[in-house]
Tab-separated table of C-alpha atoms and ligand atoms in Angstrom:
chain	number	residue	atom	x	y	z
A	1	UNK	CA	0.000	0.000	0.000
A	2	UNK	CA	1.180	3.451	-0.917
A	3	UNK	CA	0.476	7.115	-0.363
A	4	UNK	CA	1.354	8.421	-3.822
A	5	UNK	CA	4.727	6.783	-4.549
A	6	UNK	CA	5.589	6.417	-0.846
A	7	UNK	CA	5.257	2.988	0.816
A	8	UNK	CA	3.153	3.082	3.972
A	9	UNK	CA	5.319	0.382	5.549
A	10	UNK	CA	8.395	2.587	5.189
A	11	UNK	CA	6.558	5.489	6.841
A	12	UNK	CA	5.606	3.264	9.787
A	13	UNK	CA	9.232	2.240	10.189
A	14	UNK	CA	10.493	5.784	9.964
A	15	UNK	CA	7.924	7.555	12.128
A	16	UNK	CA	6.400	4.786	14.289
A	17	UNK	CA	2.743	3.965	14.857
A	18	UNK	CA	-0.010	4.977	15.306
A	19	UNK	CA	0.619	7.504	12.556
A	20	UNK	CA	-1.620	9.813	10.558
A	21	UNK	CA	-0.560	10.038	6.910
A	22	UNK	CA	-1.971	12.667	4.541
A	23	UNK	CA	-1.582	13.239	0.828
A	24	UNK	CA	-1.126	16.912	-0.027
A	25	UNK	CA	-1.611	16.173	-3.718
A	26	UNK	CA	-5.024	14.633	-3.139
A	27	UNK	CA	-6.167	17.524	-0.965
A	28	UNK	CA	-5.222	20.007	-3.666
A	29	UNK	CA	-6.989	17.916	-6.303
A	30	UNK	CA	-10.147	18.204	-4.245
A	31	UNK	CA	-9.731	21.960	-3.944
A	32	UNK	CA	-9.359	22.164	-7.718
A	33	UNK	CA	-12.655	20.316	-8.246
A	34	UNK	CA	-14.491	23.140	-6.478
A	35	UNK	CA	-12.513	25.817	-8.298
A	36	UNK	CA	-13.430	24.264	-11.650
A	37	UNK	CA	-17.107	23.827	-10.879
A	38	UNK	CA	-17.281	27.456	-9.733
A	39	UNK	CA	-15.362	29.046	-12.587
A	40	UNK	CA	-18.437	31.003	-13.749
A	41	UNK	CA	-19.239	32.531	-10.389
A	42	UNK	CA	-17.473	34.866	-8.000
A	43	UNK	CA	-16.602	32.536	-5.138
A	44	UNK	CA	-14.448	31.899	-2.092
A	45	UNK	CA	-13.591	28.499	-0.640
A	46	UNK	CA	-13.237	28.713	3.114
A	47	UNK	CA	-11.772	25.425	4.350
A	48	UNK	CA	-13.478	24.392	7.603
A	49	UNK	CA	-10.520	24.351	9.972
A	50	UNK	CA	-12.216	22.079	12.504
A	51	UNK	CA	-12.059	19.084	10.121
A	52	UNK	CA	-8.276	18.975	10.410
A	53	UNK	CA	-6.541	21.979	11.884
A	54	UNK	CA	-2.875	21.034	11.310
A	55	UNK	CA	-0.914	24.233	10.684
A	56	UNK	CA	0.847	22.713	7.670
A	57	UNK	CA	-2.508	21.960	6.030
A	58	UNK	CA	-3.774	25.491	6.675
A	59	UNK	CA	-0.636	26.851	5.041
A	60	UNK	CA	-1.093	24.481	2.092
A	61	UNK	CA	-4.678	25.595	1.495
A	62	UNK	CA	-3.888	29.293	1.994
A	63	UNK	CA	-1.051	29.081	-0.523
A	64	UNK	CA	-3.603	27.857	-3.036
A	65	UNK	CA	-5.947	30.744	-2.419
A	66	UNK	CA	-8.371	29.279	0.105
A	67	UNK	CA	-9.885	31.173	2.989
A	68	UNK	CA	-10.993	29.592	6.254
A	69	UNK	CA	-14.124	28.881	8.247
A	70	UNK	CA	-13.258	29.026	11.939
A	71	UNK	CA	-15.316	28.264	15.032
A	72	UNK	CA	-13.125	29.541	17.872
A	73	UNK	CA	-10.430	32.009	18.860
A	74	UNK	CA	-8.006	29.096	18.896
A	75	UNK	CA	-8.697	28.403	15.240
A	76	UNK	CA	-8.235	32.103	14.476
A	77	UNK	CA	-4.776	31.911	16.064
A	78	UNK	CA	-4.051	28.829	13.959
A	79	UNK	CA	-4.798	30.777	10.779
A	80	UNK	CA	-2.745	33.727	12.025
A	81	UNK	CA	0.199	31.403	12.722
A	82	UNK	CA	0.014	29.380	9.506
A	83	UNK	CA	-1.127	32.028	7.035
A	84	UNK	CA	-1.507	35.581	8.374
A	85	UNK	CA	-2.078	36.820	4.821
A	86	UNK	CA	-5.339	34.819	4.776
A	87	UNK	CA	-6.963	36.521	7.797
A	88	UNK	CA	-9.063	38.682	5.492
A	89	UNK	CA	-10.462	35.469	3.989
A	90	UNK	CA	-11.771	34.159	7.318
A	91	UNK	CA	-15.416	33.652	8.238
A	92	UNK	CA	-16.229	33.009	11.884
A	93	UNK	CA	-19.031	30.529	12.647
A	94	UNK	CA	-20.257	29.119	15.955
A	95	UNK	CA	-23.216	29.559	18.281
A	96	UNK	CA	-21.225	30.537	21.373
A	97	UNK	CA	-18.637	33.167	20.529
A	98	UNK	CA	-17.261	34.983	23.583
A	99	UNK	CA	-16.491	38.720	23.834
A	100	UNK	CA	-12.778	37.906	23.780
A	101	UNK	CA	-13.176	35.897	20.597
A	102	UNK	CA	-15.179	38.674	18.939
A	103	UNK	CA	-12.500	41.220	19.890
A	104	UNK	CA	-9.730	38.999	18.565
A	105	UNK	CA	-11.510	38.622	15.224
A	106	UNK	CA	-12.393	42.320	15.002
A	107	UNK	CA	-8.743	43.176	15.520
A	108	UNK	CA	-7.784	40.665	12.816
A	109	UNK	CA	-10.267	42.320	10.407
A	110	UNK	CA	-11.731	39.027	9.254
A	111	UNK	CA	-14.053	38.881	6.265
A	112	UNK	CA	-17.320	38.123	8.070
A	113	UNK	CA	-18.879	37.100	11.373
A	114	UNK	CA	-21.455	34.354	10.780
A	115	UNK	CA	-23.849	35.467	13.521
A	116	UNK	CA	-26.086	32.835	15.096
A	117	UNK	CA	-28.443	34.847	17.326
A	118	UNK	CA	-29.803	38.358	17.932
A	119	UNK	CA	-27.951	38.460	21.229
A	120	UNK	CA	-24.670	37.702	19.462
A	121	UNK	CA	-25.356	40.472	16.938
A	122	UNK	CA	-26.008	42.920	19.779
A	123	UNK	CA	-22.752	41.913	21.474
A	124	UNK	CA	-20.858	42.225	18.181
A	125	UNK	CA	-22.256	45.750	17.668
A	126	UNK	CA	-21.142	46.669	21.172
A	127	UNK	CA	-17.606	45.282	20.816
A	128	UNK	CA	-17.215	46.836	17.356
A	129	UNK	CA	-18.315	50.253	18.652
A	130	UNK	CA	-15.835	50.031	21.527
A	131	UNK	CA	-13.010	49.277	19.142
A	132	UNK	CA	-14.297	51.654	16.460
A	133	UNK	CA	-14.010	48.894	13.860
A	134	UNK	CA	-16.724	48.032	11.388
A	135	UNK	CA	-17.900	44.454	11.689
A	136	UNK	CA	-19.062	42.723	8.525
A	137	UNK	CA	-21.661	40.123	9.414
A	138	UNK	CA	-23.762	37.420	7.808
A	139	UNK	CA	-26.719	35.996	9.674
A	140	UNK	CA	-26.549	32.238	9.823
A	141	UNK	CA	-30.114	31.333	9.084
A	142	UNK	CA	-31.722	28.031	9.899
A	143	UNK	CA	-33.625	27.042	6.741
A	144	UNK	CA	-35.555	24.192	8.410
A	145	UNK	CA	-34.387	21.730	5.748
A	146	UNK	CA	-33.947	18.051	6.535
A	147	UNK	CA	-30.721	16.456	5.346
A	148	UNK	CA	-30.277	12.726	5.781
A	149	UNK	CA	-27.211	12.142	7.944
A	150	UNK	CA	-26.259	10.999	11.441
A	151	UNK	CA	-28.349	12.905	14.038
A	152	UNK	CA	-25.203	14.226	15.764
A	153	UNK	CA	-24.087	16.038	12.605
A	154	UNK	CA	-27.444	17.283	11.323
A	155	UNK	CA	-27.871	21.015	11.975
A	156	UNK	CA	-30.435	22.528	9.597
A	157	UNK	CA	-33.711	21.844	11.392
A	158	UNK	CA	-35.491	24.243	13.707
A	159	UNK	CA	-34.962	21.761	16.551
A	160	UNK	CA	-31.187	22.312	16.359
A	161	UNK	CA	-29.252	24.922	18.301
A	162	UNK	CA	-27.746	26.462	15.174
A	163	UNK	CA	-28.669	29.647	13.387
A	164	UNK	CA	-31.598	32.053	13.383
A	165	UNK	CA	-35.027	30.951	12.086
A	166	UNK	CA	-35.052	32.201	8.513
A	167	UNK	CA	-38.460	33.883	9.000
A	168	UNK	CA	-36.892	36.284	11.523
A	169	UNK	CA	-33.861	37.212	9.457
A	170	UNK	CA	-35.423	40.032	7.424
A	171	UNK	CA	-36.478	41.913	10.561
A	172	UNK	CA	-33.021	41.523	12.120
A	173	UNK	CA	-31.189	42.779	9.005
A	174	UNK	CA	-33.503	45.824	8.929
A	175	UNK	CA	-32.866	46.598	12.568
A	176	UNK	CA	-29.107	46.202	12.086
A	177	UNK	CA	-29.144	49.073	9.577
A	178	UNK	CA	-29.418	51.430	12.524
A	179	UNK	CA	-26.153	50.133	13.965
A	180	UNK	CA	-23.288	52.326	12.872
A	181	UNK	CA	-20.532	49.723	13.336
A	182	UNK	CA	-22.360	46.823	11.709
A	183	UNK	CA	-22.289	46.101	7.997
A	184	UNK	CA	-24.566	43.458	6.484
A	185	UNK	CA	-22.152	41.512	4.316
A	186	UNK	CA	-24.012	38.324	3.492
A	187	UNK	CA	-26.107	35.443	4.688
A	188	UNK	CA	-25.016	31.942	5.615
A	189	UNK	CA	-26.421	28.459	6.152
A	190	UNK	CA	-24.913	25.138	7.167
A	191	UNK	CA	-27.371	22.262	7.173
A	192	UNK	CA	-25.155	19.475	8.494
A	193	UNK	CA	-22.255	17.233	7.689
A	194	UNK	CA	-21.669	14.069	5.618
A	195	UNK	CA	-24.674	14.827	3.385
A	196	UNK	CA	-24.651	12.497	0.390
A	197	UNK	CA	-27.287	14.113	-1.820
A	198	UNK	CA	-27.240	17.489	-3.584
A	199	UNK	CA	-30.946	18.052	-3.121
A	200	UNK	CA	-31.046	19.467	0.448
A	201	UNK	CA	-28.292	21.967	-0.434
A	202	UNK	CA	-30.440	23.220	-3.324
A	203	UNK	CA	-33.526	23.390	-1.098
A	204	UNK	CA	-31.675	25.410	1.542
A	205	UNK	CA	-30.218	27.706	-1.104
A	206	UNK	CA	-33.670	28.339	-2.586
A	207	UNK	CA	-34.858	29.636	0.796
A	208	UNK	CA	-31.742	31.742	1.193
A	209	UNK	CA	-32.118	33.180	-2.328
A	210	UNK	CA	-35.676	34.261	-1.519
A	211	UNK	CA	-34.376	36.093	1.544
A	212	UNK	CA	-31.629	37.793	-0.496
A	213	UNK	CA	-34.262	39.067	-2.957
A	214	UNK	CA	-36.508	40.348	-0.165
A	215	UNK	CA	-33.590	42.177	1.430
A	216	UNK	CA	-32.663	43.746	-1.905
A	217	UNK	CA	-36.220	45.120	-2.061
A	218	UNK	CA	-35.654	46.575	1.401
A	219	UNK	CA	-32.516	48.317	0.136
A	220	UNK	CA	-30.177	45.873	1.868
A	221	UNK	CA	-27.960	44.404	-0.841
A	222	UNK	CA	-25.973	41.372	0.316
A	223	UNK	CA	-22.594	40.669	-1.272
A	224	UNK	CA	-22.264	37.030	-0.423
A	225	UNK	CA	-24.149	33.839	0.186
A	226	UNK	CA	-22.346	31.274	2.306
A	227	UNK	CA	-23.651	27.748	1.739
A	228	UNK	CA	-21.630	26.248	4.602
A	229	UNK	CA	-19.976	22.853	4.328
A	230	UNK	CA	-21.353	19.371	4.699
A	231	UNK	CA	-20.763	17.671	1.368
A	232	UNK	CA	-20.262	13.989	2.137
A	233	UNK	CA	-18.000	11.239	0.843
A	234	UNK	CA	-18.468	7.477	0.404
A	235	UNK	CA	-16.776	5.806	3.364
A	236	UNK	CA	-17.947	2.348	2.299
A	237	UNK	CA	-16.786	2.428	-1.307
A	238	UNK	CA	-14.082	5.063	-1.500
A	239	UNK	CA	-12.339	3.694	-4.590
A	240	UNK	CA	-15.345	4.012	-6.917
A	241	UNK	CA	-16.496	7.338	-5.466
A	242	UNK	CA	-16.754	9.984	-8.188
A	243	UNK	CA	-15.655	13.136	-6.411
A	244	UNK	CA	-15.760	15.332	-9.517
A	245	UNK	CA	-19.359	14.407	-10.353
A	246	UNK	CA	-20.366	14.858	-6.712
A	247	UNK	CA	-18.992	18.405	-6.664
A	248	UNK	CA	-20.595	19.252	-10.023
A	249	UNK	CA	-24.049	18.092	-8.907
A	250	UNK	CA	-23.689	19.925	-5.613
A	251	UNK	CA	-22.767	23.210	-7.306
A	252	UNK	CA	-25.448	22.805	-9.983
A	253	UNK	CA	-28.210	22.311	-7.435
A	254	UNK	CA	-27.212	25.529	-5.705
A	255	UNK	CA	-26.690	27.461	-8.940
A	256	UNK	CA	-30.250	26.591	-9.938
A	257	UNK	CA	-31.494	28.222	-6.755
A	258	UNK	CA	-29.199	31.228	-7.137
A	259	UNK	CA	-30.024	31.880	-10.819
A	260	UNK	CA	-29.998	35.592	-11.585
A	261	UNK	CA	-28.488	36.623	-8.242
A	262	UNK	CA	-25.187	38.454	-8.474
A	263	UNK	CA	-23.661	37.316	-5.211
A	264	UNK	CA	-20.374	35.761	-4.264
A	265	UNK	CA	-20.788	32.120	-3.289
A	266	UNK	CA	-18.806	31.155	-0.203
A	267	UNK	CA	-18.359	27.456	0.566
A	268	UNK	CA	-16.985	25.909	3.738
A	269	UNK	CA	-15.971	22.364	2.808
A	270	UNK	CA	-14.124	20.427	5.493
A	271	UNK	CA	-14.517	16.658	5.215
A	272	UNK	CA	-14.748	16.636	1.418
A	273	UNK	CA	-11.306	18.228	1.063
A	274	UNK	CA	-9.368	16.160	3.562
A	275	UNK	CA	-11.124	12.949	4.663
A	276	UNK	CA	-10.039	10.651	1.855
A	277	UNK	CA	-6.540	12.128	1.755
A	278	UNK	CA	-5.733	10.707	5.165
A	279	UNK	CA	-5.210	7.297	6.749
A	280	UNK	CA	-4.424	6.201	10.262
A	281	UNK	CA	-1.609	3.627	10.230
A	282	UNK	CA	-1.594	1.262	13.155
A	283	UNK	CA	0.152	-1.950	14.140
A	284	UNK	CA	-1.514	-5.109	15.392
A	285	UNK	CA	-0.506	-5.826	18.999
A	286	UNK	CA	-2.490	-8.987	19.673
A	287	UNK	CA	-5.014	-11.286	18.069
A	288	UNK	CA	-7.251	-12.816	20.678
A	289	UNK	CA	-10.221	-15.182	20.689
A	290	UNK	CA	-12.980	-14.824	23.255
A	291	UNK	CA	-15.490	-17.593	22.680
A	292	UNK	CA	-16.708	-17.224	19.124
A	293	UNK	CA	-15.282	-13.757	18.606
A	294	UNK	CA	-11.847	-12.782	17.368
A	295	UNK	CA	-10.397	-9.438	18.387
A	296	UNK	CA	-7.569	-7.758	16.535
A	297	UNK	CA	-6.077	-5.319	19.053
A	298	UNK	CA	-4.196	-2.401	17.494
A	299	UNK	CA	-1.883	0.228	18.925
A	300	UNK	CA	-4.339	2.970	17.844
A	301	UNK	CA	-7.409	3.537	19.974
A	302	UNK	CA	-10.595	5.562	20.152
A	303	UNK	CA	-8.604	8.473	21.569
A	304	UNK	CA	-6.768	8.655	18.210
A	305	UNK	CA	-9.886	8.245	16.032
A	306	UNK	CA	-13.228	8.521	17.761
A	307	UNK	CA	-15.579	8.519	14.767
A	308	UNK	CA	-16.673	4.860	15.027
A	309	UNK	CA	-17.481	5.302	18.727
A	310	UNK	CA	-19.088	8.718	18.389
A	311	UNK	CA	-21.039	8.481	15.123
A	312	UNK	CA	-21.142	4.722	14.508
A	313	UNK	CA	-18.973	5.638	11.533
A	314	UNK	CA	-17.712	2.943	9.158
A	315	UNK	CA	-14.072	3.100	8.059
A	316	UNK	CA	-12.468	0.765	5.570
A	317	UNK	CA	-9.585	-1.164	7.124
A	318	UNK	CA	-6.852	-2.691	4.958
A	319	UNK	CA	-3.828	-4.775	5.819
A	320	UNK	CA	-0.816	-2.858	4.470
A	321	UNK	CA	0.927	-6.051	3.310
A	322	UNK	CA	-1.893	-8.593	2.988
A	323	UNK	CA	-1.141	-12.203	3.858
A	324	UNK	CA	-2.432	-15.139	1.860
A	325	UNK	CA	-5.189	-17.177	3.419
A	326	UNK	CA	-8.903	-17.196	4.149
A	327	UNK	CA	-10.631	-14.106	5.349
A	328	UNK	CA	-12.274	-14.321	8.718
A	329	UNK	CA	-14.677	-12.206	10.721
A	330	UNK	CA	-13.007	-10.062	13.370
A	331	UNK	CA	-13.490	-6.990	15.529
A	332	UNK	CA	-10.696	-4.443	15.188
A	333	UNK	CA	-10.320	-2.713	18.545
A	334	UNK	CA	-7.955	-0.402	20.399
A	335	UNK	CA	-6.293	-0.677	23.812
A	336	UNK	CA	-8.518	1.899	25.560
A	337	UNK	CA	-10.599	0.715	28.515
A	338	UNK	CA	-14.024	1.235	26.911
A	339	UNK	CA	-16.215	-1.222	25.012
A	340	UNK	CA	-16.817	1.637	22.570
A	341	UNK	CA	-13.144	1.504	21.639
A	342	UNK	CA	-13.496	-0.203	18.268
A	343	UNK	CA	-12.709	0.596	14.644
A	344	UNK	CA	-14.742	-2.219	13.097
A	345	UNK	CA	-17.123	-4.906	14.250
A	346	UNK	CA	-17.710	-8.247	12.539
A	347	UNK	CA	-15.505	-7.261	9.601
A	348	UNK	CA	-14.243	-9.809	7.031
A	349	UNK	CA	-10.497	-9.304	6.855
A	350	UNK	CA	-7.494	-11.173	5.457
A	351	UNK	CA	-5.429	-12.947	8.135
A	352	UNK	CA	-3.624	-10.632	10.552
A	353	UNK	CA	-0.826	-11.379	12.989
A	354	UNK	CA	0.861	-9.366	15.726
A	355	UNK	CA	3.255	-6.873	14.158
A	356	UNK	CA	1.204	-6.485	10.963
A	357	UNK	CA	0.327	-3.002	9.816
A	358	UNK	CA	-3.211	-1.966	8.977
A	359	UNK	CA	-4.434	1.283	7.469
A	360	UNK	CA	-7.715	2.789	8.616
A	361	UNK	CA	-8.802	4.721	5.549
A	362	UNK	CA	-10.599	8.045	5.067
A	363	UNK	CA	-9.336	9.315	8.404
A	364	UNK	CA	-8.128	12.743	7.251
A	365	UNK	CA	-11.172	14.607	8.586
A	366	UNK	CA	-12.358	14.609	12.208
A	367	UNK	CA	-9.590	12.135	13.055
A	368	UNK	CA	-6.637	13.915	14.636
A	369	UNK	CA	-8.899	16.959	15.122
A	370	UNK	CA	-11.101	15.034	17.558
A	371	UNK	CA	-8.311	13.053	19.197
A	372	UNK	CA	-7.707	13.197	22.927
A	373	UNK	CA	-5.302	12.000	25.581
A	374	UNK	CA	-7.838	9.684	27.205
A	375	UNK	CA	-6.085	6.907	29.120
A	376	UNK	CA	-3.020	9.221	29.177
A	377	UNK	CA	-2.173	8.209	25.649
A	378	UNK	CA	0.124	10.596	23.778
A	379	UNK	CA	-1.331	11.458	20.385
A	380	UNK	CA	0.087	10.163	17.091
A	381	UNK	CA	2.566	11.933	14.836
A	382	UNK	CA	1.328	13.302	11.490
A	383	UNK	CA	3.076	13.026	8.152
A	384	UNK	CA	2.295	14.970	4.988
A	385	UNK	CA	3.262	13.381	1.681
A	386	UNK	CA	3.875	15.669	-1.292
A	387	UNK	CA	4.997	13.861	-4.425
A	388	UNK	CA	7.702	11.479	-3.215
A	389	UNK	CA	8.553	13.590	-0.201
A	390	UNK	CA	7.200	12.644	3.244
A	391	UNK	CA	7.495	15.312	5.904
A	392	UNK	CA	6.547	15.086	9.571
A	393	UNK	CA	4.162	17.966	10.313
A	394	UNK	CA	3.550	17.100	13.955
A	395	UNK	CA	5.818	15.035	16.159
A	396	UNK	CA	4.469	12.284	18.346
A	397	UNK	CA	3.438	13.563	21.763
A	398	UNK	CA	5.384	12.454	24.803
A	399	UNK	CA	3.988	11.714	28.224
A	400	UNK	CA	5.896	14.777	29.461
A	401	UNK	CA	3.831	16.886	27.040
A	402	UNK	CA	0.685	15.616	28.756
A	403	UNK	CA	1.860	16.559	32.240
A	404	UNK	CA	3.094	20.019	31.279
A	405	UNK	CA	-0.021	22.018	32.302
A	406	UNK	CA	-0.591	20.141	35.559
A	407	UNK	CA	0.045	21.723	38.971
A	408	UNK	CA	-0.334	20.887	42.603
A	409	UNK	CA	2.448	18.460	43.413
A	410	UNK	CA	4.593	20.944	45.358
B	501	PLP	C1	-18.461	21.676	10.558
B	501	PLP	C2	-18.781	22.847	9.725
B	501	PLP	C3	-18.349	22.901	8.394
B	501	PLP	C4	-17.626	21.774	7.714
B	501	PLP	O1	-18.440	20.649	7.587
B	501	PLP	P1	-17.960	19.414	6.673
B	501	PLP	O2	-19.060	18.433	6.810
B	501	PLP	O3	-16.684	18.929	7.239
B	501	PLP	O4	-17.806	19.920	5.292
B	501	PLP	C5	-18.618	24.039	7.679
B	501	PLP	N1	-19.290	25.088	8.227
B	501	PLP	C6	-19.726	25.063	9.508
B	501	PLP	C7	-20.447	26.237	10.043
B	501	PLP	C8	-19.491	23.950	10.298
B	501	PLP	O5	-19.954	23.923	11.545
C-alpha cells in the first residue's frame, strides 16, 4: 500500500505507529474540483478548519488561495500562525462566541462574522463600537431543511441549536441598519455534515435566495451567500467514489437556486477536502479469541480516532501487506478501557498477525482533530506526503507533554 509513490510500511518504520498520513496532492486535487465547478461565479472556498486543523494543512490551502471557516479564537490563532495573509479570507461561525473571541476577530479584520443569534449580533455591535471597527456580518439562518445524515451532525432543522429561524432574518437585518458599526455583508447556512445528496443543499439555497431578494427590495444588498460545508464522501466504497461528479451536482443544485443573483458564493468544505486524503496507520498488537469472537487489538485507539465510537462511523480497514489465506470475521479494537473503543465490528479481513500493519482509511477529517489523551495516551505523529517527499508535520506527543499544564504536586 502506498500514499502516492511512498510505501506506507516505510513510513511506519520511519515515524512509528499509530501515525496519521496525509496526501497533499489529493487535498489540492479536491480543492481544484471546487474551483473548476465554480469558474463562472465569484466565489471563495473557506476550508473548515475544525475538520483537520494542522498548521501545515492550513498553510497548504492558503497558498492555493483558500480562505478559512473558523469556530473559535483558537482556530483564528491557527490561521494567524500558519497564514496571516489569509486573515481577510476568514469567516467566523459558531453559536457561542465569547467577547474575547469577537475582539480577537475584530482586531484581525476578518471577512465576516457568521452570527447565530440576535444576542450575538447585539454583542458584536457593542464590541465593534468600543473598538471603532466596522464588523461585517452574515446571519446564519436556519432554513428548516432536513438532510439525511447521522443525528449528531445534522444542523439545519429548527430543533437544532444552530442559526436564526429564517423567517426572523429580514427583521433583524432591517434593525441592524441602525447600527453604525455593523455592515450586512451576506447570509449563511450550514445544514449538516456528511450529506450524500445534492438536493437538500439546493432546497436550503432556494430559501436563502428568496431572503436575499426580499432584502434587496428593502434596500439591503448582500454581497455574499455562504452555503456552509457538509458535502459527504463514500466511506464504504471510497475507490469508486466519483468526487468530480459529486462536486458538479452539488454546485449545480445551488446554482439553480441562485439563478440571476449576483452574489459571491462562499463554501466551507471540510470533510470533502481532507477525509479521503488521510489514513491512520496502526500496528496489530495482539489477536485474541474470546469464545466465538476474534479481536484484533491495534496500537491505535478511540482516543486517536473517535468517529466509530461517536457516530457509529464505518471506516475501511486494509492490511498494508496482505497475507495469503482465508478471510475471517473479526473486531478491530484499540487498547482503551471502553467497550466503545473499536474501529470495526464483525468485519471480514485477510489474516492478521501481531506486528502487521493496517491502514484505517478516510481518516483525514475529524480524526486527529477530535483526538484526545484519554487513558493518558500521547497522540500520534502526522506526516504529509507531497509527491515522493514525506514530511513530519507534527511530532508524536510524549507523556511529558501531557503533564506540562498540571500543577499541585509541590
Ligand atoms: C463543521 C462545519 C463545516 C464543515 O463541515 P464538513 O461536513 O466537514 O464539510 C462548515 N461550516 C460550519 C459552520 C461547520 O460547523
